[in-house]
XYZ file of N, CA and C in Angstrom:
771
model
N 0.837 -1.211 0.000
C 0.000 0.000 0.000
C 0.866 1.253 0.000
N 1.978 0.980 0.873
C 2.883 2.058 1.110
C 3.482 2.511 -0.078
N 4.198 1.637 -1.049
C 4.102 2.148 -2.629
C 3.391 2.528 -3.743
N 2.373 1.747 -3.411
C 0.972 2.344 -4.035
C 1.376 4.484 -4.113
N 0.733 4.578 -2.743
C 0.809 5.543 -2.609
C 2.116 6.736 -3.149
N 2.983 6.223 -2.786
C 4.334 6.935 -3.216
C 4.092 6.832 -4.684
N 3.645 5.508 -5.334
C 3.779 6.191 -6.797
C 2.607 7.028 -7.686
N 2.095 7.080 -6.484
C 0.588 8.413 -6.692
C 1.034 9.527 -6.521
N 1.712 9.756 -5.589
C 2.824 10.689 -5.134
C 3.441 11.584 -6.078
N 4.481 10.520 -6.824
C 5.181 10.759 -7.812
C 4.505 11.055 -9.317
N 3.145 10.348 -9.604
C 2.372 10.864 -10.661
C 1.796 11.623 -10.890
N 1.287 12.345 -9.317
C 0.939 13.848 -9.452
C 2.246 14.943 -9.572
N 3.255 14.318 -8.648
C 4.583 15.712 -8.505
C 4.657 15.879 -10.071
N 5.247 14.957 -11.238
C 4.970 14.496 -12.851
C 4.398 15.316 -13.385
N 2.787 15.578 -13.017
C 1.551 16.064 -13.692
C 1.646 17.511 -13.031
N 2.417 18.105 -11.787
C 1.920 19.286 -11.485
C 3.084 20.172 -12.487
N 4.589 19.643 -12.275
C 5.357 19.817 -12.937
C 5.141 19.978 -14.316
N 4.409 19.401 -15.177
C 4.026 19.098 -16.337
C 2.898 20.326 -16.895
N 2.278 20.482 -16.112
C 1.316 21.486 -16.221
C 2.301 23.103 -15.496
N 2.934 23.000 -14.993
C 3.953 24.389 -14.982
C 4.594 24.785 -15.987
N 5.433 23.621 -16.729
C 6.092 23.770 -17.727
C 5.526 24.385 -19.367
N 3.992 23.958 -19.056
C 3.098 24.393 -20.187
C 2.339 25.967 -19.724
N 2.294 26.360 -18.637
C 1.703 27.243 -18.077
C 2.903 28.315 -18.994
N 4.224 27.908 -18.399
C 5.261 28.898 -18.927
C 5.450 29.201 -20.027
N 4.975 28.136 -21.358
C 4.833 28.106 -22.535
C 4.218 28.830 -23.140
N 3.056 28.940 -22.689
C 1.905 29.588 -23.064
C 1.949 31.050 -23.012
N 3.049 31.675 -21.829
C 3.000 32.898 -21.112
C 4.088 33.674 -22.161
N 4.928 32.513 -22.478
C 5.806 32.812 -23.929
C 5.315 33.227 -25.382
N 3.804 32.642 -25.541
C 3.838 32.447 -26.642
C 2.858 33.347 -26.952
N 2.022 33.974 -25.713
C 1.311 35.146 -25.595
C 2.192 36.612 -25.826
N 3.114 36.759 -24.804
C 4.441 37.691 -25.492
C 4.663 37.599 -26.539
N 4.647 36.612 -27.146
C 5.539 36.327 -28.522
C 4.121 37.274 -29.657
N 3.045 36.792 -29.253
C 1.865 37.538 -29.941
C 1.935 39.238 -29.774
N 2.356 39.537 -28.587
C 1.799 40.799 -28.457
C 3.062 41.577 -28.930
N 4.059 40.991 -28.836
C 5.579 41.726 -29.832
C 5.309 41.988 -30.991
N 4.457 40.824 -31.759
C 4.503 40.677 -33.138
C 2.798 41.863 -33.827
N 2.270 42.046 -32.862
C 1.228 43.036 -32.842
C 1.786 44.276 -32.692
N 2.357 44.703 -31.904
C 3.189 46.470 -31.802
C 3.831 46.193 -33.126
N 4.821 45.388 -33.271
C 5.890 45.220 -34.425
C 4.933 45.836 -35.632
N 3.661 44.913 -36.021
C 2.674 45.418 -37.501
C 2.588 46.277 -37.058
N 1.832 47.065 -35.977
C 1.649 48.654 -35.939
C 2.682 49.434 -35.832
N 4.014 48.637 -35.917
C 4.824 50.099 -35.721
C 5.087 50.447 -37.379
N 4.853 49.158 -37.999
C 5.260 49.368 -39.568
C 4.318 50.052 -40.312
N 3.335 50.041 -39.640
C 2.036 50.626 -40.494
C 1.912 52.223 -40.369
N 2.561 52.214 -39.185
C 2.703 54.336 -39.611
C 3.656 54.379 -39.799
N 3.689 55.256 -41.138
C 4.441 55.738 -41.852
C 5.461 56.811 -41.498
N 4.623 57.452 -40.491
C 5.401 59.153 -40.098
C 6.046 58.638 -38.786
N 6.219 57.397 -38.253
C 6.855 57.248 -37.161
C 8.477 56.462 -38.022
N 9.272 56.729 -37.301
C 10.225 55.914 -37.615
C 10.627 55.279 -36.268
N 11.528 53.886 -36.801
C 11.752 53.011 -35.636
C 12.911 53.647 -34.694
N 12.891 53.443 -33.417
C 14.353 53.676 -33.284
C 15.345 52.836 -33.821
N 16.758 53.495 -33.519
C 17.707 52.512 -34.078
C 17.705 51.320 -33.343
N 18.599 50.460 -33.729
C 19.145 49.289 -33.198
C 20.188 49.311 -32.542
N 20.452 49.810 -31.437
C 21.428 49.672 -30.850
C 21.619 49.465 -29.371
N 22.491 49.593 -28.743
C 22.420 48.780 -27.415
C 21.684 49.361 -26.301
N 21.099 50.525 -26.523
C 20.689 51.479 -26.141
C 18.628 50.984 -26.327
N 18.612 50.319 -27.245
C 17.234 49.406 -26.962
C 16.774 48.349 -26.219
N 17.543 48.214 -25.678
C 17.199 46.701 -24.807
C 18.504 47.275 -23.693
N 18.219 46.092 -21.693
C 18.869 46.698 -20.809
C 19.945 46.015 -20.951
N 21.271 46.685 -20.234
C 22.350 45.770 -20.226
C 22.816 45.138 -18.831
N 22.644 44.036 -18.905
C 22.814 43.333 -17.814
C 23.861 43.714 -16.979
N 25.174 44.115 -17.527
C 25.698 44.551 -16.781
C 25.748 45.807 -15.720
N 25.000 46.271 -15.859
C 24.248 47.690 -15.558
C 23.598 47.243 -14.430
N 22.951 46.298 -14.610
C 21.562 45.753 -13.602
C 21.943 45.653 -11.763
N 20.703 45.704 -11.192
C 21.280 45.469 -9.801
C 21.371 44.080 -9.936
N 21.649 43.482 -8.824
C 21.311 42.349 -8.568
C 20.387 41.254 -8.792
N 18.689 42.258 -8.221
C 17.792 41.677 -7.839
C 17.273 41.833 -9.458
N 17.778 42.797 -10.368
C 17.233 42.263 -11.596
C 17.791 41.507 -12.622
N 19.490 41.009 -12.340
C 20.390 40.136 -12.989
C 19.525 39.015 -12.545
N 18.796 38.869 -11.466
C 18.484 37.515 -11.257
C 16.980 36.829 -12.343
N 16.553 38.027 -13.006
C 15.428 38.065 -13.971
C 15.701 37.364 -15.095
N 17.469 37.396 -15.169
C 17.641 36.948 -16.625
C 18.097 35.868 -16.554
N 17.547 34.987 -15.340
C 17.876 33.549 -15.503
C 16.978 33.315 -15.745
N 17.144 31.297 -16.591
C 15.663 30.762 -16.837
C 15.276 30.301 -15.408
N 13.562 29.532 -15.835
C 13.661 29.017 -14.537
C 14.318 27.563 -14.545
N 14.016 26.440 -13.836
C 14.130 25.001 -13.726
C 14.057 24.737 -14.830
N 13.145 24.830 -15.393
C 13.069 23.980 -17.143
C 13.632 25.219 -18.263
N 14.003 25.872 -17.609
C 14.674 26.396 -18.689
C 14.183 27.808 -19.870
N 13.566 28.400 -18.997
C 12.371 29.388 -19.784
C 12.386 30.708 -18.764
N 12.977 31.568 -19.765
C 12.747 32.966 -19.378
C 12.344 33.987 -20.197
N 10.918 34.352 -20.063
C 10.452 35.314 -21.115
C 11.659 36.921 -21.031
N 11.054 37.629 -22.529
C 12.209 38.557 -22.371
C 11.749 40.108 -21.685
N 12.603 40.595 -21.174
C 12.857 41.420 -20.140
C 12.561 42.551 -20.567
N 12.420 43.349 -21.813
C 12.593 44.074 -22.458
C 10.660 44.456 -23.199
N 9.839 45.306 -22.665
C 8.660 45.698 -23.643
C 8.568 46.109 -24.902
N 7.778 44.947 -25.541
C 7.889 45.266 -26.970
C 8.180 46.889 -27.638
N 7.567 47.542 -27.008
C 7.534 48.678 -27.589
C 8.671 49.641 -28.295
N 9.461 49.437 -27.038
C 11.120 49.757 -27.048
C 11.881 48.702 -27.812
N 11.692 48.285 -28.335
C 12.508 47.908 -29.797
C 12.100 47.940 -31.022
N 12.827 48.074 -31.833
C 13.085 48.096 -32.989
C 12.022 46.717 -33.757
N 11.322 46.350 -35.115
C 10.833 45.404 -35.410
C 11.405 45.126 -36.419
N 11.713 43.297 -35.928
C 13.022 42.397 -36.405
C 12.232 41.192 -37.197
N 12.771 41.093 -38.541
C 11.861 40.321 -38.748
C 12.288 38.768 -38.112
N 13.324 38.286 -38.064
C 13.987 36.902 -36.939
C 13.447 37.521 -35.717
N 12.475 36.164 -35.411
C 12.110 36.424 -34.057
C 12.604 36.544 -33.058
N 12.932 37.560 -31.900
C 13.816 37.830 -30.869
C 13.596 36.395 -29.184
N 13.878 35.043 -30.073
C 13.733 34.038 -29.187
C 15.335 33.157 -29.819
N 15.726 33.139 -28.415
C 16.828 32.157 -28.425
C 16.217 30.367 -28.029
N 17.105 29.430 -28.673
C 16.246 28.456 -28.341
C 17.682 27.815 -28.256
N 18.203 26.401 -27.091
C 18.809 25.592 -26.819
C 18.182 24.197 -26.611
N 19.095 23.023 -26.343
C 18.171 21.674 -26.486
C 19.582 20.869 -25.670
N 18.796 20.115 -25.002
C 20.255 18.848 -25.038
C 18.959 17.983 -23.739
N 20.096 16.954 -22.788
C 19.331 15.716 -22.453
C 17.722 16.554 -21.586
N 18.524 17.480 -20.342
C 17.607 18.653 -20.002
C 18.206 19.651 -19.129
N 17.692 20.675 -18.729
C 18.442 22.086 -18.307
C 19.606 21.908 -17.510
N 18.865 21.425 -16.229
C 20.223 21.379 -15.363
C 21.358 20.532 -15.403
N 21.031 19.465 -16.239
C 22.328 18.447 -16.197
C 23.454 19.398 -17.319
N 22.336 20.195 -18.627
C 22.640 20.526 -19.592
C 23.784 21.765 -19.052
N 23.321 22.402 -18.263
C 23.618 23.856 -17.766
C 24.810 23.781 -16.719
N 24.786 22.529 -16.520
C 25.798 22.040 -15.288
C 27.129 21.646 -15.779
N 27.118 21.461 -17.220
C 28.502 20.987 -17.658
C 28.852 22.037 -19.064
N 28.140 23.052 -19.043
C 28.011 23.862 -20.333
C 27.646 25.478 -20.028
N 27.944 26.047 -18.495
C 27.054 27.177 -17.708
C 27.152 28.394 -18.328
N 29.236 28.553 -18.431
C 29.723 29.819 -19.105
C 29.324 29.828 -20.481
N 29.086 28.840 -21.217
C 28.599 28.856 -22.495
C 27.101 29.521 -22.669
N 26.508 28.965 -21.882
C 24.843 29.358 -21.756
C 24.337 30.471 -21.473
N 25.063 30.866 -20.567
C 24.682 31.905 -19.579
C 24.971 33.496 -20.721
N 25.864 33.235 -21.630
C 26.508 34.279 -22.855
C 24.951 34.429 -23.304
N 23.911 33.577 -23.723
C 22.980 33.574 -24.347
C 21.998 34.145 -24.275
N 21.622 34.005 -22.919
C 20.534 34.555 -22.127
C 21.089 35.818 -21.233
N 22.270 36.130 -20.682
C 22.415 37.292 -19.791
C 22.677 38.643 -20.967
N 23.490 38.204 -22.475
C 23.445 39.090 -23.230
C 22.684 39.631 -23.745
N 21.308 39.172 -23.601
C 20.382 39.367 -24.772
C 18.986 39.551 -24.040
N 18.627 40.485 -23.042
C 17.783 40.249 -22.004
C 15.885 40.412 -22.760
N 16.235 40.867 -24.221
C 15.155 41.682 -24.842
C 14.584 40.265 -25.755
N 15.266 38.899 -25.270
C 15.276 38.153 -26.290
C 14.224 36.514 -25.226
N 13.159 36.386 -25.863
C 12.748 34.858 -24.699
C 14.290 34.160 -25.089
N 14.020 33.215 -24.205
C 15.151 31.824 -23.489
C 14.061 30.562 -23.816
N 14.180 29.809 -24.498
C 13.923 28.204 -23.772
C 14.795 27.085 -24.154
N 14.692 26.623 -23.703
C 15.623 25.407 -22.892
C 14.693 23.878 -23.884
N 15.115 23.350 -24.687
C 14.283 21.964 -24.705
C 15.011 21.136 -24.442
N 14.514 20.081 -23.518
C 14.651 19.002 -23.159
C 14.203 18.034 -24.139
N 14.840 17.149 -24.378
C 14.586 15.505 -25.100
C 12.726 15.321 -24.719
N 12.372 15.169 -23.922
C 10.823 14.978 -23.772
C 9.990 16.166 -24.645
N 10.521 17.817 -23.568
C 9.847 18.930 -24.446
C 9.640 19.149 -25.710
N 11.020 18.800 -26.512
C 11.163 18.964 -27.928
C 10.141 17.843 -28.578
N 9.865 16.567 -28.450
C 9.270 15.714 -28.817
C 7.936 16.308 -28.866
N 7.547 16.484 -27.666
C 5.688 17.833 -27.792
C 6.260 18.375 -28.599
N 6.575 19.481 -29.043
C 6.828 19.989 -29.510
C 6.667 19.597 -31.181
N 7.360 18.542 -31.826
C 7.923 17.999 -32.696
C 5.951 17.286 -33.175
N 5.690 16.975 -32.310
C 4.389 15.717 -32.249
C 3.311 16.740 -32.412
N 3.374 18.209 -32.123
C 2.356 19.576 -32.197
C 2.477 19.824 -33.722
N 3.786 20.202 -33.881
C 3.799 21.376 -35.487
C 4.360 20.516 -36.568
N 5.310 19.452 -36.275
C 6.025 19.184 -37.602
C 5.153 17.646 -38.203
N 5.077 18.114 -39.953
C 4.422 16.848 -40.564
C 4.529 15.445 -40.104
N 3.892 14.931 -40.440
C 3.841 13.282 -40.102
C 5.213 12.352 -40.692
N 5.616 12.985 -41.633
C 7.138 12.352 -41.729
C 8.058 12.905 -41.159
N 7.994 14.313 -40.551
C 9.179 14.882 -40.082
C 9.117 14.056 -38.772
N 7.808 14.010 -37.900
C 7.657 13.227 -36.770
C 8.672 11.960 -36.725
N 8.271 10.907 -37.573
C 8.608 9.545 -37.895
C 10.259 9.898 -38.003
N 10.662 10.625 -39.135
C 12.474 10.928 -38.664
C 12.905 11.332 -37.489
N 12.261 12.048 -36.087
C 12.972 12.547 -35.448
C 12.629 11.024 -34.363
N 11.856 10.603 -34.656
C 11.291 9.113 -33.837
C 12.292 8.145 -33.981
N 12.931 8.328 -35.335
C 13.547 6.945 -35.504
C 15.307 7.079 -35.415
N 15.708 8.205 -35.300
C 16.909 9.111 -34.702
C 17.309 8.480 -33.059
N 18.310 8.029 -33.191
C 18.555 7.369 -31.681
C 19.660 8.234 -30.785
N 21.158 8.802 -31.817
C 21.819 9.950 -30.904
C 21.515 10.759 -30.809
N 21.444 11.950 -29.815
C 21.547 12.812 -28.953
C 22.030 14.008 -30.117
N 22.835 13.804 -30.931
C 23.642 14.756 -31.980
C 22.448 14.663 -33.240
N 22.400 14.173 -33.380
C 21.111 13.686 -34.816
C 19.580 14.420 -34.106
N 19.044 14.244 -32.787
C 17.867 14.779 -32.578
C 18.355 16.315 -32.324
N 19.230 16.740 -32.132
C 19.370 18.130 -31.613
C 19.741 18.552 -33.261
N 20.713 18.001 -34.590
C 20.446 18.156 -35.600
C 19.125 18.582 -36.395
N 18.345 17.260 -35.864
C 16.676 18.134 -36.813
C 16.185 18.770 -36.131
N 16.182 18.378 -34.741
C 15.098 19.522 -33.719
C 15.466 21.469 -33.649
N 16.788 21.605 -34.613
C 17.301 23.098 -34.665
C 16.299 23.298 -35.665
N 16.460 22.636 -36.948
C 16.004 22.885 -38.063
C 14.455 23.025 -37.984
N 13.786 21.899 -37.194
C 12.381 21.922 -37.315
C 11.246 23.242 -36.190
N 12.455 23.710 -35.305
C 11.737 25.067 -34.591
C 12.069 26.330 -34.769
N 13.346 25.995 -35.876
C 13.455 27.369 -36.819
C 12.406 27.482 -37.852
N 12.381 26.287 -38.503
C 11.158 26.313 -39.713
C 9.648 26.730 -39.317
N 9.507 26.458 -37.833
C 7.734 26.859 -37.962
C 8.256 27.871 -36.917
N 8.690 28.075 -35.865
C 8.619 29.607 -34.808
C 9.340 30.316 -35.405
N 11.133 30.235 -35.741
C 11.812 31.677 -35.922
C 12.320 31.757 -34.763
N 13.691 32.474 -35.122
C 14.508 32.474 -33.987
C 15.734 32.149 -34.216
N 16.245 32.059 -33.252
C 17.959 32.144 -33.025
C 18.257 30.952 -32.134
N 19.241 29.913 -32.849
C 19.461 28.406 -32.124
C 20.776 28.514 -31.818
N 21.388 27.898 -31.192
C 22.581 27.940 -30.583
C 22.834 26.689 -30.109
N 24.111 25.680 -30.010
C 24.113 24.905 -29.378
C 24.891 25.223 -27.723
N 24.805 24.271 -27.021
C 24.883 24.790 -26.023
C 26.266 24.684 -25.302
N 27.110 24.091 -26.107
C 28.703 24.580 -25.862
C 29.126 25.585 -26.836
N 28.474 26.496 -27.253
C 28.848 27.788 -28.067
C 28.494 28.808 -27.576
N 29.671 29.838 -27.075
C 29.994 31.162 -26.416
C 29.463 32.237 -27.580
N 28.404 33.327 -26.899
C 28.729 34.451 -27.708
C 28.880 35.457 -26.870
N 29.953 36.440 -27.843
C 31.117 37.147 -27.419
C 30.175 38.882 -27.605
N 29.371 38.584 -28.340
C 28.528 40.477 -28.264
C 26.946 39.988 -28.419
N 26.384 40.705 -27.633
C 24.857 40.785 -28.200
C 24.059 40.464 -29.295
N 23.048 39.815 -29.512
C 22.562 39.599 -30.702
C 21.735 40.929 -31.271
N 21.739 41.895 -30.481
C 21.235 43.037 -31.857
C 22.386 43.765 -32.256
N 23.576 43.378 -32.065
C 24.700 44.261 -32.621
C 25.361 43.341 -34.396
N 24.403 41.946 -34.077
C 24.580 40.720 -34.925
C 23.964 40.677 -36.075
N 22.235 40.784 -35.381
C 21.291 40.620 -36.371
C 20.981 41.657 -37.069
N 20.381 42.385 -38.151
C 20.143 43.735 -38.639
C 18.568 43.077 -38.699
N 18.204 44.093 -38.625
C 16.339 44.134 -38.237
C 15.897 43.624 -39.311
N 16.158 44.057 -40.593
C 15.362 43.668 -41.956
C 16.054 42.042 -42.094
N 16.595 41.622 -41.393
C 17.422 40.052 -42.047
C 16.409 39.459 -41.883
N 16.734 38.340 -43.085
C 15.592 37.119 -42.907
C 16.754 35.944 -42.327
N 17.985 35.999 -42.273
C 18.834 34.931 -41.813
C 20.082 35.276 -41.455
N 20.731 34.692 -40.669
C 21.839 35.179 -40.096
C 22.898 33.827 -40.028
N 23.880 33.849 -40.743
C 24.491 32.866 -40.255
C 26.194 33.355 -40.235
N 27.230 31.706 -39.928
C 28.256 32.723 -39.525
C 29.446 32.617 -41.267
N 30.502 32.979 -40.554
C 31.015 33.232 -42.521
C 31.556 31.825 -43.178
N 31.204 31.004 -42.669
C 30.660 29.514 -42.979
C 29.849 29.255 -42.591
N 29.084 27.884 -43.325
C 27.797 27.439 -42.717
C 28.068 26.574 -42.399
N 27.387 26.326 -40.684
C 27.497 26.001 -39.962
C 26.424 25.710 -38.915
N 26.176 24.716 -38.173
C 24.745 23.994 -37.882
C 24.602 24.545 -36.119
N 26.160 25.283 -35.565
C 26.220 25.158 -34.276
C 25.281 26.592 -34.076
N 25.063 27.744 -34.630
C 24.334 28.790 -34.874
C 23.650 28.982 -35.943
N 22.182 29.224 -35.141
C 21.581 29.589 -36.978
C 20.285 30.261 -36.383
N 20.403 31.611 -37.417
C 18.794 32.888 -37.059
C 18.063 32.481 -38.380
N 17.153 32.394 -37.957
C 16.075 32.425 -39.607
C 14.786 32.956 -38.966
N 14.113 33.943 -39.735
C 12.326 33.759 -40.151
C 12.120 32.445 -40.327
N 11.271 32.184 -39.804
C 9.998 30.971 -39.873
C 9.676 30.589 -41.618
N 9.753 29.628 -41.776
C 9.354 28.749 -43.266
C 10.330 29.945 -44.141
N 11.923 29.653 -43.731
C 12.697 30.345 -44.544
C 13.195 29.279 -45.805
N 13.182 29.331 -46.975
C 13.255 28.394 -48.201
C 14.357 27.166 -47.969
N 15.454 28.056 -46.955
C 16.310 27.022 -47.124
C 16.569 26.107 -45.997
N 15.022 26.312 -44.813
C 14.854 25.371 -43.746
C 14.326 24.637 -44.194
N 13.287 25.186 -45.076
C 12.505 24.729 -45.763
C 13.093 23.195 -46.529
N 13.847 23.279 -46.930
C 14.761 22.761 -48.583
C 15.673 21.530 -47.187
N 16.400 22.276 -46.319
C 17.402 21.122 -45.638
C 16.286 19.985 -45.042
N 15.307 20.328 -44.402
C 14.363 19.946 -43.233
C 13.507 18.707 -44.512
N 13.629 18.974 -45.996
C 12.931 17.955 -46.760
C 14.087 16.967 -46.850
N 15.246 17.047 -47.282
C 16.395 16.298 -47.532
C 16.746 15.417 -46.466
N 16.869 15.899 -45.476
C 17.236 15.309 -43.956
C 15.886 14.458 -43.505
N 14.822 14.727 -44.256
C 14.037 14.248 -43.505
C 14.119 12.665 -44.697
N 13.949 12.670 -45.960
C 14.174 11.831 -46.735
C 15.367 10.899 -46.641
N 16.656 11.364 -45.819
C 17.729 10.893 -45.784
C 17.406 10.010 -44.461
N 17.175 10.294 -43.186
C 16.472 9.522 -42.186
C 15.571 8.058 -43.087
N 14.665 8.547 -43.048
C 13.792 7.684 -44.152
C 14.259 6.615 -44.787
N 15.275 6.752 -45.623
C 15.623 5.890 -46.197
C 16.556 4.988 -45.658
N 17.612 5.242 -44.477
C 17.939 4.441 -44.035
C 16.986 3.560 -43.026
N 16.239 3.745 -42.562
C 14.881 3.241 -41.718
C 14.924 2.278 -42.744
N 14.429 2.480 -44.000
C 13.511 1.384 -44.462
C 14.997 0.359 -45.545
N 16.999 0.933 -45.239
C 17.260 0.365 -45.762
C 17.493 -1.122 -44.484
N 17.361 -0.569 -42.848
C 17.682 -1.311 -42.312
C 16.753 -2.742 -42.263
N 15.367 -1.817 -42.420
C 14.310 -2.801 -42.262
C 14.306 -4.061 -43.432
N 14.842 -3.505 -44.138
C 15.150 -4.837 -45.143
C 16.081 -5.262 -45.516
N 17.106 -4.853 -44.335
C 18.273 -6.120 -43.876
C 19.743 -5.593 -45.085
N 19.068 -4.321 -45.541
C 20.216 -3.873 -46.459
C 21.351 -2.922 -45.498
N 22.603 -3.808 -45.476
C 23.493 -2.815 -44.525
C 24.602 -2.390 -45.249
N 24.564 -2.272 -46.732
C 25.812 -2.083 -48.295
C 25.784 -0.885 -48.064
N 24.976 0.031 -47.368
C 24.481 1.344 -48.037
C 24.106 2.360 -46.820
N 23.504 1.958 -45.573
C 23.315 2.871 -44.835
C 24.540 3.309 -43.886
N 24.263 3.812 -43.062
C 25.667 4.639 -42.112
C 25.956 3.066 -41.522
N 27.022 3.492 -40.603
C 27.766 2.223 -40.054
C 28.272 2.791 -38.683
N 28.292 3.922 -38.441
C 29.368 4.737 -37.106
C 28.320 6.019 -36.573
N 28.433 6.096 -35.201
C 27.603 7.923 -35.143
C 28.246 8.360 -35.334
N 29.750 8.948 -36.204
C 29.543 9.520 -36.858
C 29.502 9.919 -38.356
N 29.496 8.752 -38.631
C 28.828 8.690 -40.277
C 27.465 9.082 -40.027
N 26.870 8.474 -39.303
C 24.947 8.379 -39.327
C 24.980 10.471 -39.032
N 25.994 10.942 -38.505
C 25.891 12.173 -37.844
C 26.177 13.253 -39.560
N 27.195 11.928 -40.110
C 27.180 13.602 -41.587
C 26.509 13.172 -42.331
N 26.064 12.037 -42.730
C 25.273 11.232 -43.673
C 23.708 11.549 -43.883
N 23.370 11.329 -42.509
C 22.089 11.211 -42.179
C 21.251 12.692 -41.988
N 21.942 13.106 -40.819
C 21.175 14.639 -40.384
C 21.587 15.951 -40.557
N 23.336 15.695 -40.582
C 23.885 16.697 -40.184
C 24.218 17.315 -41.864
């Protein structure tokens, strides 16, 4: 009986947790609406002009007291809306959301902090979230087609799901991905220019990447990668091994990357 209970215990702590994590989502994605509402009205008058872009639009953390450096952490799971009222910035067409991923926050954040922390303390005007291996899957199981699903399902390393899962929440939200052992060294509005539809660095490169939402060439990788998954699935299933990857990291340049 005594376990009984404990694992009632544990299925509500699960479910209350579970329902926080979506509470926070939601509180994101309402911001994310009401940015993108000032943003059309700021474009629609004509006789206003934007301010500039400069550091002088958003706060600088270093500046901050204390009690508001502590604002620009995420929370537990990894989610900190941004600090900064729409109003007072500039309208960008890359959405001003940073997004990271790995097993989940704190283990993630615990071996990767100085890297992370560049992301979110630089950029206070910008949401934070954090996906976890479970989160990203909602996520993945909400917006992306029924084959993109099935590739990120049938993906077994850790390097390969954080591979499509960049690509597939740039393609429908927008935003700015980062992996989470990559330092940045200045602010992302000194980076991005407001009118960009993409930002990348002077190679291409999978460890950073800004795009608008259904940008052609998320568009274009996110079909290939998803076909390339695919086909090894169905070369294993029929016992053909002449042809598919053999190593993670073959399966890592072959397959996703």
């Amino acid at each position: 009986r005594k376990q009984k209970e404990t694992e009632a215990a544990r299925r509500e702590r699960n479910a209350l947790h579970e329902k926080n994590v979506q509470l926070q989502e939601e509180n994101m994605r309402l911001r994310d609406e009401v940015l993108k509402l000032r943003e059309k009205t700021a474009r629609s008058r004509k006789d206003e002009r934007p301010p500039s872009n400069d550091a002088a639009a958003a706060p600088d953390w270093r500046a901050m007291s204390s009690s508001m450096r502590d604002g620009l952490v995420p929370s537990d799971e990894g989610i900190r809306p941004a600090l900064s009222t729409p109003g007072s910035l500039p309208p960008q067409t890359i959405p001003r959301h940073i997004y990271q991923t790995g097993l989940d926050f704190t283990h993630t954040l615990e071996h990767n902090r100085h890297y992370m922390e560049s992301w979110y303390r630089l950029n206070p005007e910008y949401n934070y979230s954090f996906y976890s291996d479970a989160r990203a899957l909602r996520f993945i199981e909400a917006r992306a087609t029924p084959s993109e699903q099935d590739a990120y399902r049938a993906v077994r390393m850790g390097a390969q799901k954080a591979d499509l899962f960049r690509l597939l929440v740039l393609r429908y939200n927008g935003g700015v991905y980062a992996d989470a052992d990559t330092q940045l060294r200045t602010p992302l509005r000194s980076v991005i220019p407001p009118s960009a539809s993409a930002v990348v660095g002077r190679f291409w490169g999978s460890e950073y990447l800004a795009f608008e939402p259904a940008h052609p060439l998320l568009v274009r990788a996110l079909r290939i990668i998803t076909a390339n998954v695919l086909r090894q699935v169905r070369m294993i299933q029929q016992g053909n091994s002449s042809a598919h990857c053999s190593s993670p990291h073959s399966c890592v340049l072959v397959v996703t990357g």
